[in-house]
């Protein structure tokens, strides 16, 4: 399985992601430029964390107009897996690929710590390696990770089991403790916690591996487009 | 030429922790009569008329980029200026 990791000016978790994919999971992974216009040949796209375009205007608001995002939209529309971590999640909401928005943390502080999550839905291609309702430990590092959506959207998310991860101890004020959501089609996931920072014991947790392992297991039959 | 002044603020239902922090700081400065602070964004856009009405284009700019309509609202004032 071959992964593309788009790099925007200001991305800073791109190498962490590629290291997790290549060195730990033994997958093919390429860093691709934000100016890339095609993602042909890739089986999955992961938008990494960071501060794309300096978070000017709003987190993810400018990255959304990078040429690669046109390709990411087409990739997602074709039903292929797309994941956004942290700033990647913010970009996916700004691009309209996921509902809702990420606003400033309730405490107005940047939060960098390990957070405990519940795998709310393990019937997805991003979470099938976890037991239902499993508790996992993943690091968070964000100033604007407070997930917001209106009541109508929340009802839709709940009805379609789109809430994949929830915080146990809501650190940032997110609506309904939401840490990660997917689209209705089930092929686009966004989450604030960083699974790529929890893939080796020396990092303090290996609980992030399950997300990648789920994705790899679900897509192993896929041949390159 | 037109001068467009655009104000983007959070919707009423959205928490504004930055506004609250400023509110608290004003209180520490002694302005305890400050009841509420809303912190938003202000844009000045200078543009000239194209084929379409300026207001239509400004609405589109706000909806697509300047505001995130999930959590923000916007209003604007358009004034006609003399050409530079």
PDB file of C-alpha atoms in Angstrom:
ATOM      1  CA  UNK A   1       0.000   0.000   0.000  1.00  0.00           C
ATOM      2  CA  UNK A   2       1.370   3.357  -1.032  1.00  0.00           C
ATOM      3  CA  UNK A   3       0.711   6.528   0.954  1.00  0.00           C
ATOM      4  CA  UNK A   4       0.960  10.175  -0.082  1.00  0.00           C
ATOM      5  CA  UNK A   5       1.688  12.753   2.623  1.00  0.00           C
ATOM      6  CA  UNK A   6       1.108  16.269   1.237  1.00  0.00           C
ATOM      7  CA  UNK A   7       3.494  18.881   2.600  1.00  0.00           C
ATOM      8  CA  UNK A   8       2.247  22.448   2.933  1.00  0.00           C
ATOM      9  CA  UNK A   9       4.458  25.384   3.854  1.00  0.00           C
ATOM     10  CA  UNK A  10       4.347  25.129   7.652  1.00  0.00           C
ATOM     11  CA  UNK A  11       3.569  21.414   7.934  1.00  0.00           C
ATOM     12  CA  UNK A  12       5.714  19.978  10.731  1.00  0.00           C
ATOM     13  CA  UNK A  13       4.460  16.451  11.363  1.00  0.00           C
ATOM     14  CA  UNK A  14       5.110  15.303   7.803  1.00  0.00           C
ATOM     15  CA  UNK A  15       8.374  13.484   8.559  1.00  0.00           C
ATOM     16  CA  UNK A  16       6.922  11.887  11.695  1.00  0.00           C
ATOM     17  CA  UNK A  17       4.132  10.514   9.530  1.00  0.00           C
ATOM     18  CA  UNK A  18       6.434   9.192   6.830  1.00  0.00           C
ATOM     19  CA  UNK A  19       8.706   7.617   9.446  1.00  0.00           C
ATOM     20  CA  UNK A  20       5.775   5.847  11.055  1.00  0.00           C
ATOM     21  CA  UNK A  21       4.578   4.562   7.679  1.00  0.00           C
ATOM     22  CA  UNK A  22       7.970   3.545   6.309  1.00  0.00           C
ATOM     23  CA  UNK A  23      10.056   2.499   9.277  1.00  0.00           C
ATOM     24  CA  UNK A  24       7.443   1.038  11.576  1.00  0.00           C
ATOM     25  CA  UNK A  25       4.678  -0.158   9.246  1.00  0.00           C
ATOM     26  CA  UNK A  26       6.983  -0.993   6.311  1.00  0.00           C
ATOM     27  CA  UNK A  27       4.749   0.755   3.795  1.00  0.00           C
ATOM     28  CA  UNK A  28       5.672   2.897   0.823  1.00  0.00           C
ATOM     29  CA  UNK A  29       5.173   6.570   1.596  1.00  0.00           C
ATOM     30  CA  UNK A  30       6.056   9.733  -0.292  1.00  0.00           C
ATOM     31  CA  UNK A  31       6.064  13.336   0.796  1.00  0.00           C
ATOM     32  CA  UNK A  32       4.253  15.198  -1.985  1.00  0.00           C
ATOM     33  CA  UNK A  33       4.262  18.921  -2.632  1.00  0.00           C
ATOM     34  CA  UNK A  34       1.244  21.106  -1.938  1.00  0.00           C
ATOM     35  CA  UNK A  35       1.557  22.101  -5.616  1.00  0.00           C
ATOM     36  CA  UNK A  36       0.996  18.524  -6.791  1.00  0.00           C
ATOM     37  CA  UNK A  37      -2.038  18.241  -9.048  1.00  0.00           C
ATOM     38  CA  UNK A  38      -2.405  14.460  -9.218  1.00  0.00           C
ATOM     39  CA  UNK A  39      -2.360  11.623  -6.696  1.00  0.00           C
ATOM     40  CA  UNK A  40      -2.406   8.835  -9.263  1.00  0.00           C
ATOM     41  CA  UNK A  41      -0.562   5.762  -8.016  1.00  0.00           C
ATOM     42  CA  UNK A  42      -1.380   6.284  -4.340  1.00  0.00           C
ATOM     43  CA  UNK A  43      -3.756   4.179  -2.279  1.00  0.00           C
ATOM     44  CA  UNK A  44      -4.226   6.568   0.628  1.00  0.00           C
ATOM     45  CA  UNK A  45      -3.552  10.205   1.503  1.00  0.00           C
ATOM     46  CA  UNK A  46      -2.687  11.494   4.969  1.00  0.00           C
ATOM     47  CA  UNK A  47      -2.677  15.243   5.602  1.00  0.00           C
ATOM     48  CA  UNK A  48      -0.130  15.848   8.360  1.00  0.00           C
ATOM     49  CA  UNK A  49      -0.152  18.187  11.325  1.00  0.00           C
ATOM     50  CA  UNK A  50       1.544  21.548  11.585  1.00  0.00           C
ATOM     51  CA  UNK A  51       0.716  25.161  10.926  1.00  0.00           C
ATOM     52  CA  UNK A  52       0.095  25.281   7.183  1.00  0.00           C
ATOM     53  CA  UNK A  53       0.529  28.794   5.801  1.00  0.00           C
ATOM     54  CA  UNK A  54       1.172  30.011   9.337  1.00  0.00           C
ATOM     55  CA  UNK A  55      -2.463  29.328  10.281  1.00  0.00           C
ATOM     56  CA  UNK A  56      -3.152  32.760   8.768  1.00  0.00           C
ATOM     57  CA  UNK A  57      -6.833  33.716   8.741  1.00  0.00           C
ATOM     58  CA  UNK A  58      -7.889  30.385  10.331  1.00  0.00           C
ATOM     59  CA  UNK A  59      -6.170  27.015  10.711  1.00  0.00           C
ATOM     60  CA  UNK A  60      -6.391  25.218   7.383  1.00  0.00           C
ATOM     61  CA  UNK A  61      -8.201  28.060   5.612  1.00  0.00           C
ATOM     62  CA  UNK A  62      -5.410  28.824   3.143  1.00  0.00           C
ATOM     63  CA  UNK A  63      -4.149  25.248   2.694  1.00  0.00           C
ATOM     64  CA  UNK A  64      -7.569  24.370   1.406  1.00  0.00           C
ATOM     65  CA  UNK A  65      -6.796  26.299  -1.794  1.00  0.00           C
ATOM     66  CA  UNK A  66      -3.442  24.596  -2.456  1.00  0.00           C
ATOM     67  CA  UNK A  67      -3.423  22.695  -5.783  1.00  0.00           C
ATOM     68  CA  UNK A  68      -3.011  19.337  -4.032  1.00  0.00           C
ATOM     69  CA  UNK A  69      -6.389  19.820  -2.345  1.00  0.00           C
ATOM     70  CA  UNK A  70      -8.185  19.635  -5.695  1.00  0.00           C
ATOM     71  CA  UNK A  71      -6.500  16.261  -6.147  1.00  0.00           C
ATOM     72  CA  UNK A  72      -7.382  15.243  -2.563  1.00  0.00           C
ATOM     73  CA  UNK A  73     -11.045  16.102  -3.197  1.00  0.00           C
ATOM     74  CA  UNK A  74     -11.078  13.984  -6.356  1.00  0.00           C
ATOM     75  CA  UNK A  75      -9.283  11.189  -4.476  1.00  0.00           C
ATOM     76  CA  UNK A  76     -11.900  11.281  -1.705  1.00  0.00           C
ATOM     77  CA  UNK A  77     -14.765  11.495  -4.207  1.00  0.00           C
ATOM     78  CA  UNK A  78     -13.427   8.289  -5.787  1.00  0.00           C
ATOM     79  CA  UNK A  79     -13.935   6.577  -2.432  1.00  0.00           C
ATOM     80  CA  UNK A  80     -10.248   6.251  -1.580  1.00  0.00           C
ATOM     81  CA  UNK A  81      -9.085   6.720   2.012  1.00  0.00           C
ATOM     82  CA  UNK A  82      -8.093  10.184   3.198  1.00  0.00           C
ATOM     83  CA  UNK A  83      -7.000  10.970   6.732  1.00  0.00           C
ATOM     84  CA  UNK A  84      -6.201  14.327   8.320  1.00  0.00           C
ATOM     85  CA  UNK A  85      -4.293  14.593  11.582  1.00  0.00           C
ATOM     86  CA  UNK A  86      -4.426  17.789  13.654  1.00  0.00           C
ATOM     87  CA  UNK A  87      -3.848  20.586  11.105  1.00  0.00           C
ATOM     88  CA  UNK A  88      -4.816  17.988   8.495  1.00  0.00           C
ATOM     89  CA  UNK A  89      -8.195  17.654  10.238  1.00  0.00           C
ATOM     90  CA  UNK A  90      -8.572  21.439  10.231  1.00  0.00           C
ATOM     91  CA  UNK A  91      -7.829  21.495   6.502  1.00  0.00           C
ATOM     92  CA  UNK A  92     -10.411  18.767   5.815  1.00  0.00           C
ATOM     93  CA  UNK A  93     -13.150  20.728   7.621  1.00  0.00           C
ATOM     94  CA  UNK A  94     -12.201  23.954   5.848  1.00  0.00           C
ATOM     95  CA  UNK A  95     -12.273  22.083   2.534  1.00  0.00           C
ATOM     96  CA  UNK A  96     -15.761  20.787   3.291  1.00  0.00           C
ATOM     97  CA  UNK A  97     -14.640  17.153   3.196  1.00  0.00           C
ATOM     98  CA  UNK A  98     -15.707  16.781   6.827  1.00  0.00           C
ATOM     99  CA  UNK A  99     -18.522  18.570   8.689  1.00  0.00           C
ATOM    100  CA  UNK A 100     -17.966  21.081  11.485  1.00  0.00           C
ATOM    101  CA  UNK A 101     -15.024  23.296  12.356  1.00  0.00           C
ATOM    102  CA  UNK A 102     -12.143  23.476  14.830  1.00  0.00           C
ATOM    103  CA  UNK A 103     -12.139  26.537  17.050  1.00  0.00           C
ATOM    104  CA  UNK A 104      -9.807  27.759  19.791  1.00  0.00           C
ATOM    105  CA  UNK A 105      -9.485  25.519  22.844  1.00  0.00           C
ATOM    106  CA  UNK A 106     -11.907  26.510  25.582  1.00  0.00           C
ATOM    107  CA  UNK A 107      -8.976  27.244  27.918  1.00  0.00           C
ATOM    108  CA  UNK A 108      -7.403  29.472  25.214  1.00  0.00           C
ATOM    109  CA  UNK A 109      -4.170  27.566  25.910  1.00  0.00           C
ATOM    110  CA  UNK A 110      -2.127  25.385  23.605  1.00  0.00           C
ATOM    111  CA  UNK A 111      -2.453  21.855  24.991  1.00  0.00           C
ATOM    112  CA  UNK A 112       0.365  19.341  24.587  1.00  0.00           C
ATOM    113  CA  UNK A 113      -0.172  16.119  26.526  1.00  0.00           C
ATOM    114  CA  UNK A 114      -1.269  12.523  26.273  1.00  0.00           C
ATOM    115  CA  UNK A 115      -5.013  12.155  26.067  1.00  0.00           C
ATOM    116  CA  UNK A 116      -7.167   9.120  26.643  1.00  0.00           C
ATOM    117  CA  UNK A 117      -9.604   8.290  23.878  1.00  0.00           C
ATOM    118  CA  UNK A 118     -12.476   5.872  23.466  1.00  0.00           C
ATOM    119  CA  UNK A 119     -12.821   4.072  20.159  1.00  0.00           C
ATOM    120  CA  UNK A 120     -16.460   4.929  19.687  1.00  0.00           C
ATOM    121  CA  UNK A 121     -16.857   3.123  16.369  1.00  0.00           C
ATOM    122  CA  UNK A 122     -14.540   0.252  15.479  1.00  0.00           C
ATOM    123  CA  UNK A 123     -16.534  -0.695  12.377  1.00  0.00           C
ATOM    124  CA  UNK A 124     -14.493   1.612  10.137  1.00  0.00           C
ATOM    125  CA  UNK A 125     -11.458   1.158   7.922  1.00  0.00           C
ATOM    126  CA  UNK A 126      -9.562   3.442  10.313  1.00  0.00           C
ATOM    127  CA  UNK A 127     -10.383   1.688  13.582  1.00  0.00           C
ATOM    128  CA  UNK A 128     -11.144  -2.009  12.980  1.00  0.00           C
ATOM    129  CA  UNK A 129      -7.931  -3.094  14.750  1.00  0.00           C
ATOM    130  CA  UNK A 130      -9.280  -1.812  18.071  1.00  0.00           C
ATOM    131  CA  UNK A 131     -11.834  -3.493  20.291  1.00  0.00           C
ATOM    132  CA  UNK A 132     -15.198  -1.753  20.513  1.00  0.00           C
ATOM    133  CA  UNK A 133     -15.076   1.005  23.147  1.00  0.00           C
ATOM    134  CA  UNK A 134     -11.343   0.396  23.651  1.00  0.00           C
ATOM    135  CA  UNK A 135      -9.471   3.052  25.598  1.00  0.00           C
ATOM    136  CA  UNK A 136      -6.282   4.238  23.919  1.00  0.00           C
ATOM    137  CA  UNK A 137      -3.603   6.815  24.753  1.00  0.00           C
ATOM    138  CA  UNK A 138      -2.598   9.282  22.038  1.00  0.00           C
ATOM    139  CA  UNK A 139      -0.778  12.608  22.248  1.00  0.00           C
ATOM    140  CA  UNK A 140      -2.543  15.848  21.425  1.00  0.00           C
ATOM    141  CA  UNK A 141      -0.770  19.111  20.595  1.00  0.00           C
ATOM    142  CA  UNK A 142      -3.020  21.928  19.476  1.00  0.00           C
ATOM    143  CA  UNK A 143      -4.329  25.396  20.246  1.00  0.00           C
ATOM    144  CA  UNK A 144      -7.406  25.065  18.033  1.00  0.00           C
ATOM    145  CA  UNK A 145      -8.762  21.578  18.506  1.00  0.00           C
ATOM    146  CA  UNK A 146     -12.136  22.401  19.947  1.00  0.00           C
ATOM    147  CA  UNK A 147     -14.486  20.623  17.554  1.00  0.00           C
ATOM    148  CA  UNK A 148     -17.686  22.492  16.874  1.00  0.00           C
ATOM    149  CA  UNK A 149     -20.769  21.557  14.933  1.00  0.00           C
ATOM    150  CA  UNK A 150     -24.382  22.621  15.262  1.00  0.00           C
ATOM    151  CA  UNK A 151     -27.018  20.375  16.848  1.00  0.00           C
ATOM    152  CA  UNK A 152     -28.396  19.239  13.519  1.00  0.00           C
ATOM    153  CA  UNK A 153     -24.947  18.153  12.309  1.00  0.00           C
ATOM    154  CA  UNK A 154     -24.269  16.394  15.610  1.00  0.00           C
ATOM    155  CA  UNK A 155     -27.484  14.398  15.269  1.00  0.00           C
ATOM    156  CA  UNK A 156     -26.452  13.364  11.764  1.00  0.00           C
ATOM    157  CA  UNK A 157     -22.982  12.368  12.980  1.00  0.00           C
ATOM    158  CA  UNK A 158     -24.485  10.233  15.741  1.00  0.00           C
ATOM    159  CA  UNK A 159     -27.114   8.630  13.511  1.00  0.00           C
ATOM    160  CA  UNK A 160     -24.483   7.533  10.999  1.00  0.00           C
ATOM    161  CA  UNK A 161     -21.874   6.438  13.567  1.00  0.00           C
ATOM    162  CA  UNK A 162     -19.468   9.035  12.174  1.00  0.00           C
ATOM    163  CA  UNK A 163     -17.905   9.768  15.559  1.00  0.00           C
ATOM    164  CA  UNK A 164     -14.894   7.431  15.586  1.00  0.00           C
ATOM    165  CA  UNK A 165     -12.926   8.724  18.593  1.00  0.00           C
ATOM    166  CA  UNK A 166     -14.057  10.530  21.741  1.00  0.00           C
ATOM    167  CA  UNK A 167     -12.038  12.106  24.540  1.00  0.00           C
ATOM    168  CA  UNK A 168     -12.492  10.573  27.978  1.00  0.00           C
ATOM    169  CA  UNK A 169     -11.561  13.833  29.683  1.00  0.00           C
ATOM    170  CA  UNK A 170     -12.513  16.470  27.109  1.00  0.00           C
ATOM    171  CA  UNK A 171      -9.385  18.660  27.132  1.00  0.00           C
ATOM    172  CA  UNK A 172     -10.415  21.389  24.711  1.00  0.00           C
ATOM    173  CA  UNK A 173     -14.174  21.877  24.894  1.00  0.00           C
ATOM    174  CA  UNK A 174     -15.088  19.805  21.846  1.00  0.00           C
ATOM    175  CA  UNK A 175     -18.772  19.281  21.132  1.00  0.00           C
ATOM    176  CA  UNK A 176     -19.842  15.842  22.420  1.00  0.00           C
ATOM    177  CA  UNK A 177     -16.193  15.061  23.370  1.00  0.00           C
ATOM    178  CA  UNK A 178     -15.428  14.499  19.686  1.00  0.00           C
ATOM    179  CA  UNK A 179     -11.757  13.764  18.933  1.00  0.00           C
ATOM    180  CA  UNK A 180     -12.180  12.227  15.484  1.00  0.00           C
ATOM    181  CA  UNK A 181     -14.968  12.078  12.895  1.00  0.00           C
ATOM    182  CA  UNK A 182     -15.423  10.587   9.466  1.00  0.00           C
ATOM    183  CA  UNK A 183     -17.633  11.408   6.523  1.00  0.00           C
ATOM    184  CA  UNK A 184     -20.812   9.468   5.831  1.00  0.00           C
ATOM    185  CA  UNK A 185     -19.161   7.441   3.085  1.00  0.00           C
ATOM    186  CA  UNK A 186     -16.610   6.245   5.646  1.00  0.00           C
ATOM    187  CA  UNK A 187     -13.477   7.018   3.625  1.00  0.00           C
ATOM    188  CA  UNK A 188     -12.435  10.387   5.093  1.00  0.00           C
ATOM    189  CA  UNK A 189     -11.323  10.641   8.721  1.00  0.00           C
ATOM    190  CA  UNK A 190     -10.135  13.671  10.654  1.00  0.00           C
ATOM    191  CA  UNK A 191      -8.744  13.604  14.178  1.00  0.00           C
ATOM    192  CA  UNK A 192      -6.866  16.018  16.429  1.00  0.00           C
ATOM    193  CA  UNK A 193      -4.748  13.411  18.313  1.00  0.00           C
ATOM    194  CA  UNK A 194      -1.513  12.230  16.715  1.00  0.00           C
ATOM    195  CA  UNK A 195      -1.380   8.465  16.044  1.00  0.00           C
ATOM    196  CA  UNK A 196       1.963   8.868  14.249  1.00  0.00           C
ATOM    197  CA  UNK A 197       3.497   9.971  17.550  1.00  0.00           C
ATOM    198  CA  UNK A 198       2.393   6.773  19.280  1.00  0.00           C
ATOM    199  CA  UNK A 199       3.917   3.980  17.207  1.00  0.00           C
ATOM    200  CA  UNK A 200       6.931   2.895  19.275  1.00  0.00           C
ATOM    201  CA  UNK A 201       7.297   2.019  22.952  1.00  0.00           C
ATOM    202  CA  UNK A 202      10.057   4.581  23.286  1.00  0.00           C
ATOM    203  CA  UNK A 203       7.534   7.288  22.351  1.00  0.00           C
ATOM    204  CA  UNK A 204       5.407   6.347  25.340  1.00  0.00           C
ATOM    205  CA  UNK A 205       2.572   4.588  23.530  1.00  0.00           C
ATOM    206  CA  UNK A 206       2.021   2.265  20.608  1.00  0.00           C
ATOM    207  CA  UNK A 207      -1.724   2.820  20.589  1.00  0.00           C
ATOM    208  CA  UNK A 208      -1.562   4.791  17.344  1.00  0.00           C
ATOM    209  CA  UNK A 209      -0.503   1.740  15.354  1.00  0.00           C
ATOM    210  CA  UNK A 210      -4.046   0.391  15.243  1.00  0.00           C
ATOM    211  CA  UNK A 211      -5.231   3.232  13.021  1.00  0.00           C
ATOM    212  CA  UNK A 212      -2.603   2.494  10.379  1.00  0.00           C
ATOM    213  CA  UNK A 213      -2.996  -1.265  10.749  1.00  0.00           C
ATOM    214  CA  UNK A 214      -6.757  -0.938  10.267  1.00  0.00           C
ATOM    215  CA  UNK A 215      -6.255   1.111   7.121  1.00  0.00           C
ATOM    216  CA  UNK A 216      -3.652  -1.291   5.740  1.00  0.00           C
ATOM    217  CA  UNK A 217      -5.825  -4.353   6.462  1.00  0.00           C
ATOM    218  CA  UNK A 218      -8.864  -2.742   4.824  1.00  0.00           C
ATOM    219  CA  UNK A 219      -6.962  -1.750   1.707  1.00  0.00           C
ATOM    220  CA  UNK A 220      -4.489  -4.581   1.182  1.00  0.00           C
ATOM    221  CA  UNK A 221      -6.371  -5.892  -1.826  1.00  0.00           C
ATOM    222  CA  UNK A 222      -6.214  -2.506  -3.522  1.00  0.00           C
ATOM    223  CA  UNK A 223      -4.000  -2.249  -6.555  1.00  0.00           C
ATOM    224  CA  UNK A 224      -2.461   1.028  -7.593  1.00  0.00           C
ATOM    225  CA  UNK A 225      -4.770   3.206  -9.654  1.00  0.00           C
TER     226      UNK A 225
ATOM    227  CA  UNK B   1     -12.995  52.053  -6.820  1.00  0.00           C
ATOM    228  CA  UNK B   2     -14.726  50.653  -3.809  1.00  0.00           C
ATOM    229  CA  UNK B   3     -13.602  50.372  -0.237  1.00  0.00           C
ATOM    230  CA  UNK B   4     -15.162  47.359   1.433  1.00  0.00           C
ATOM    231  CA  UNK B   5     -14.933  47.079   5.221  1.00  0.00           C
ATOM    232  CA  UNK B   6     -15.635  43.526   6.324  1.00  0.00           C
ATOM    233  CA  UNK B   7     -16.215  42.472   9.941  1.00  0.00           C
ATOM    234  CA  UNK B   8     -16.075  38.786  10.870  1.00  0.00           C
ATOM    235  CA  UNK B   9     -17.188  37.683  14.330  1.00  0.00           C
ATOM    236  CA  UNK B  10     -18.123  34.441  16.041  1.00  0.00           C
ATOM    237  CA  UNK B  11     -21.761  33.403  16.053  1.00  0.00           C
ATOM    238  CA  UNK B  12     -23.513  33.936  19.371  1.00  0.00           C
ATOM    239  CA  UNK B  13     -23.485  30.202  20.109  1.00  0.00           C
ATOM    240  CA  UNK B  14     -19.693  29.977  19.781  1.00  0.00           C
ATOM    241  CA  UNK B  15     -17.320  30.377  22.698  1.00  0.00           C
ATOM    242  CA  UNK B  16     -14.828  33.179  22.240  1.00  0.00           C
ATOM    243  CA  UNK B  17     -11.979  32.355  24.660  1.00  0.00           C
ATOM    244  CA  UNK B  18      -9.760  35.094  23.215  1.00  0.00           C
ATOM    245  CA  UNK B  19     -12.487  37.695  23.769  1.00  0.00           C
ATOM    246  CA  UNK B  20     -12.931  36.389  27.328  1.00  0.00           C
ATOM    247  CA  UNK B  21      -9.183  36.684  27.957  1.00  0.00           C
ATOM    248  CA  UNK B  22      -9.263  40.320  26.787  1.00  0.00           C
ATOM    249  CA  UNK B  23     -12.357  40.938  28.916  1.00  0.00           C
ATOM    250  CA  UNK B  24     -10.525  39.580  31.979  1.00  0.00           C
ATOM    251  CA  UNK B  25      -7.422  41.664  31.215  1.00  0.00           C
ATOM    252  CA  UNK B  26      -9.537  44.827  30.941  1.00  0.00           C
ATOM    253  CA  UNK B  27     -11.000  44.044  34.337  1.00  0.00           C
ATOM    254  CA  UNK B  28      -7.479  43.671  35.748  1.00  0.00           C
ATOM    255  CA  UNK B  29      -6.695  47.077  34.276  1.00  0.00           C
ATOM    256  CA  UNK B  30      -9.512  48.444  36.384  1.00  0.00           C
ATOM    257  CA  UNK B  31     -12.259  48.652  33.770  1.00  0.00           C
ATOM    258  CA  UNK B  32     -14.644  46.524  35.792  1.00  0.00           C
ATOM    259  CA  UNK B  33     -17.564  48.138  33.989  1.00  0.00           C
ATOM    260  CA  UNK B  34     -16.688  46.183  30.820  1.00  0.00           C
ATOM    261  CA  UNK B  35     -19.444  43.606  30.462  1.00  0.00           C
ATOM    262  CA  UNK B  36     -18.476  41.788  27.301  1.00  0.00           C
ATOM    263  CA  UNK B  37     -15.684  41.726  24.699  1.00  0.00           C
ATOM    264  CA  UNK B  38     -16.053  40.135  21.303  1.00  0.00           C
ATOM    265  CA  UNK B  39     -12.863  39.611  19.375  1.00  0.00           C
ATOM    266  CA  UNK B  40     -13.215  39.363  15.641  1.00  0.00           C
ATOM    267  CA  UNK B  41     -11.448  40.115  12.373  1.00  0.00           C
ATOM    268  CA  UNK B  42     -11.524  43.237  10.276  1.00  0.00           C
ATOM    269  CA  UNK B  43     -10.624  43.378   6.583  1.00  0.00           C
ATOM    270  CA  UNK B  44     -10.305  46.375   4.288  1.00  0.00           C
ATOM    271  CA  UNK B  45     -10.636  45.353   0.682  1.00  0.00           C
ATOM    272  CA  UNK B  46     -10.120  47.823  -2.127  1.00  0.00           C
ATOM    273  CA  UNK B  47     -11.535  46.655  -5.406  1.00  0.00           C
ATOM    274  CA  UNK B  48     -12.983  47.921  -8.625  1.00  0.00           C
ATOM    275  CA  UNK B  49     -16.246  46.919 -10.210  1.00  0.00           C
ATOM    276  CA  UNK B  50     -16.075  44.006 -12.584  1.00  0.00           C
ATOM    277  CA  UNK B  51     -18.930  42.482 -14.545  1.00  0.00           C
ATOM    278  CA  UNK B  52     -20.777  41.441 -11.423  1.00  0.00           C
ATOM    279  CA  UNK B  53     -22.091  43.529  -8.527  1.00  0.00           C
ATOM    280  CA  UNK B  54     -19.459  44.223  -5.865  1.00  0.00           C
ATOM    281  CA  UNK B  55     -21.771  43.026  -3.083  1.00  0.00           C
ATOM    282  CA  UNK B  56     -22.258  39.671  -4.791  1.00  0.00           C
ATOM    283  CA  UNK B  57     -18.532  39.171  -5.023  1.00  0.00           C
ATOM    284  CA  UNK B  58     -17.953  40.231  -1.428  1.00  0.00           C
ATOM    285  CA  UNK B  59     -20.588  37.741  -0.255  1.00  0.00           C
ATOM    286  CA  UNK B  60     -18.771  35.003  -2.143  1.00  0.00           C
ATOM    287  CA  UNK B  61     -15.389  36.008  -0.719  1.00  0.00           C
ATOM    288  CA  UNK B  62     -16.768  35.890   2.799  1.00  0.00           C
ATOM    289  CA  UNK B  63     -18.543  32.577   2.324  1.00  0.00           C
ATOM    290  CA  UNK B  64     -15.563  30.899   0.692  1.00  0.00           C
ATOM    291  CA  UNK B  65     -12.611  32.290   2.568  1.00  0.00           C
ATOM    292  CA  UNK B  66     -12.862  35.271   4.898  1.00  0.00           C
ATOM    293  CA  UNK B  67     -15.334  33.654   7.274  1.00  0.00           C
ATOM    294  CA  UNK B  68     -15.981  30.067   8.263  1.00  0.00           C
ATOM    295  CA  UNK B  69     -19.762  30.119   8.151  1.00  0.00           C
ATOM    296  CA  UNK B  70     -19.921  27.089  10.451  1.00  0.00           C
ATOM    297  CA  UNK B  71     -18.890  29.270  13.366  1.00  0.00           C
ATOM    298  CA  UNK B  72     -18.612  32.860  12.160  1.00  0.00           C
ATOM    299  CA  UNK B  73     -20.870  35.548  10.754  1.00  0.00           C
ATOM    300  CA  UNK B  74     -19.882  38.596   8.746  1.00  0.00           C
ATOM    301  CA  UNK B  75     -21.166  41.992   7.772  1.00  0.00           C
ATOM    302  CA  UNK B  76     -19.676  44.601   5.499  1.00  0.00           C
ATOM    303  CA  UNK B  77     -19.942  48.197   4.329  1.00  0.00           C
ATOM    304  CA  UNK B  78     -19.205  49.204   0.760  1.00  0.00           C
ATOM    305  CA  UNK B  79     -18.236  52.801   0.005  1.00  0.00           C
ATOM    306  CA  UNK B  80     -17.408  54.193  -3.386  1.00  0.00           C
ATOM    307  CA  UNK B  81     -14.031  55.961  -3.582  1.00  0.00           C
ATOM    308  CA  UNK B  82     -12.473  58.131  -6.186  1.00  0.00           C
ATOM    309  CA  UNK B  83     -10.155  56.163  -8.462  1.00  0.00           C
ATOM    310  CA  UNK B  84      -6.560  56.247  -7.256  1.00  0.00           C
TER     311      UNK B  84
END
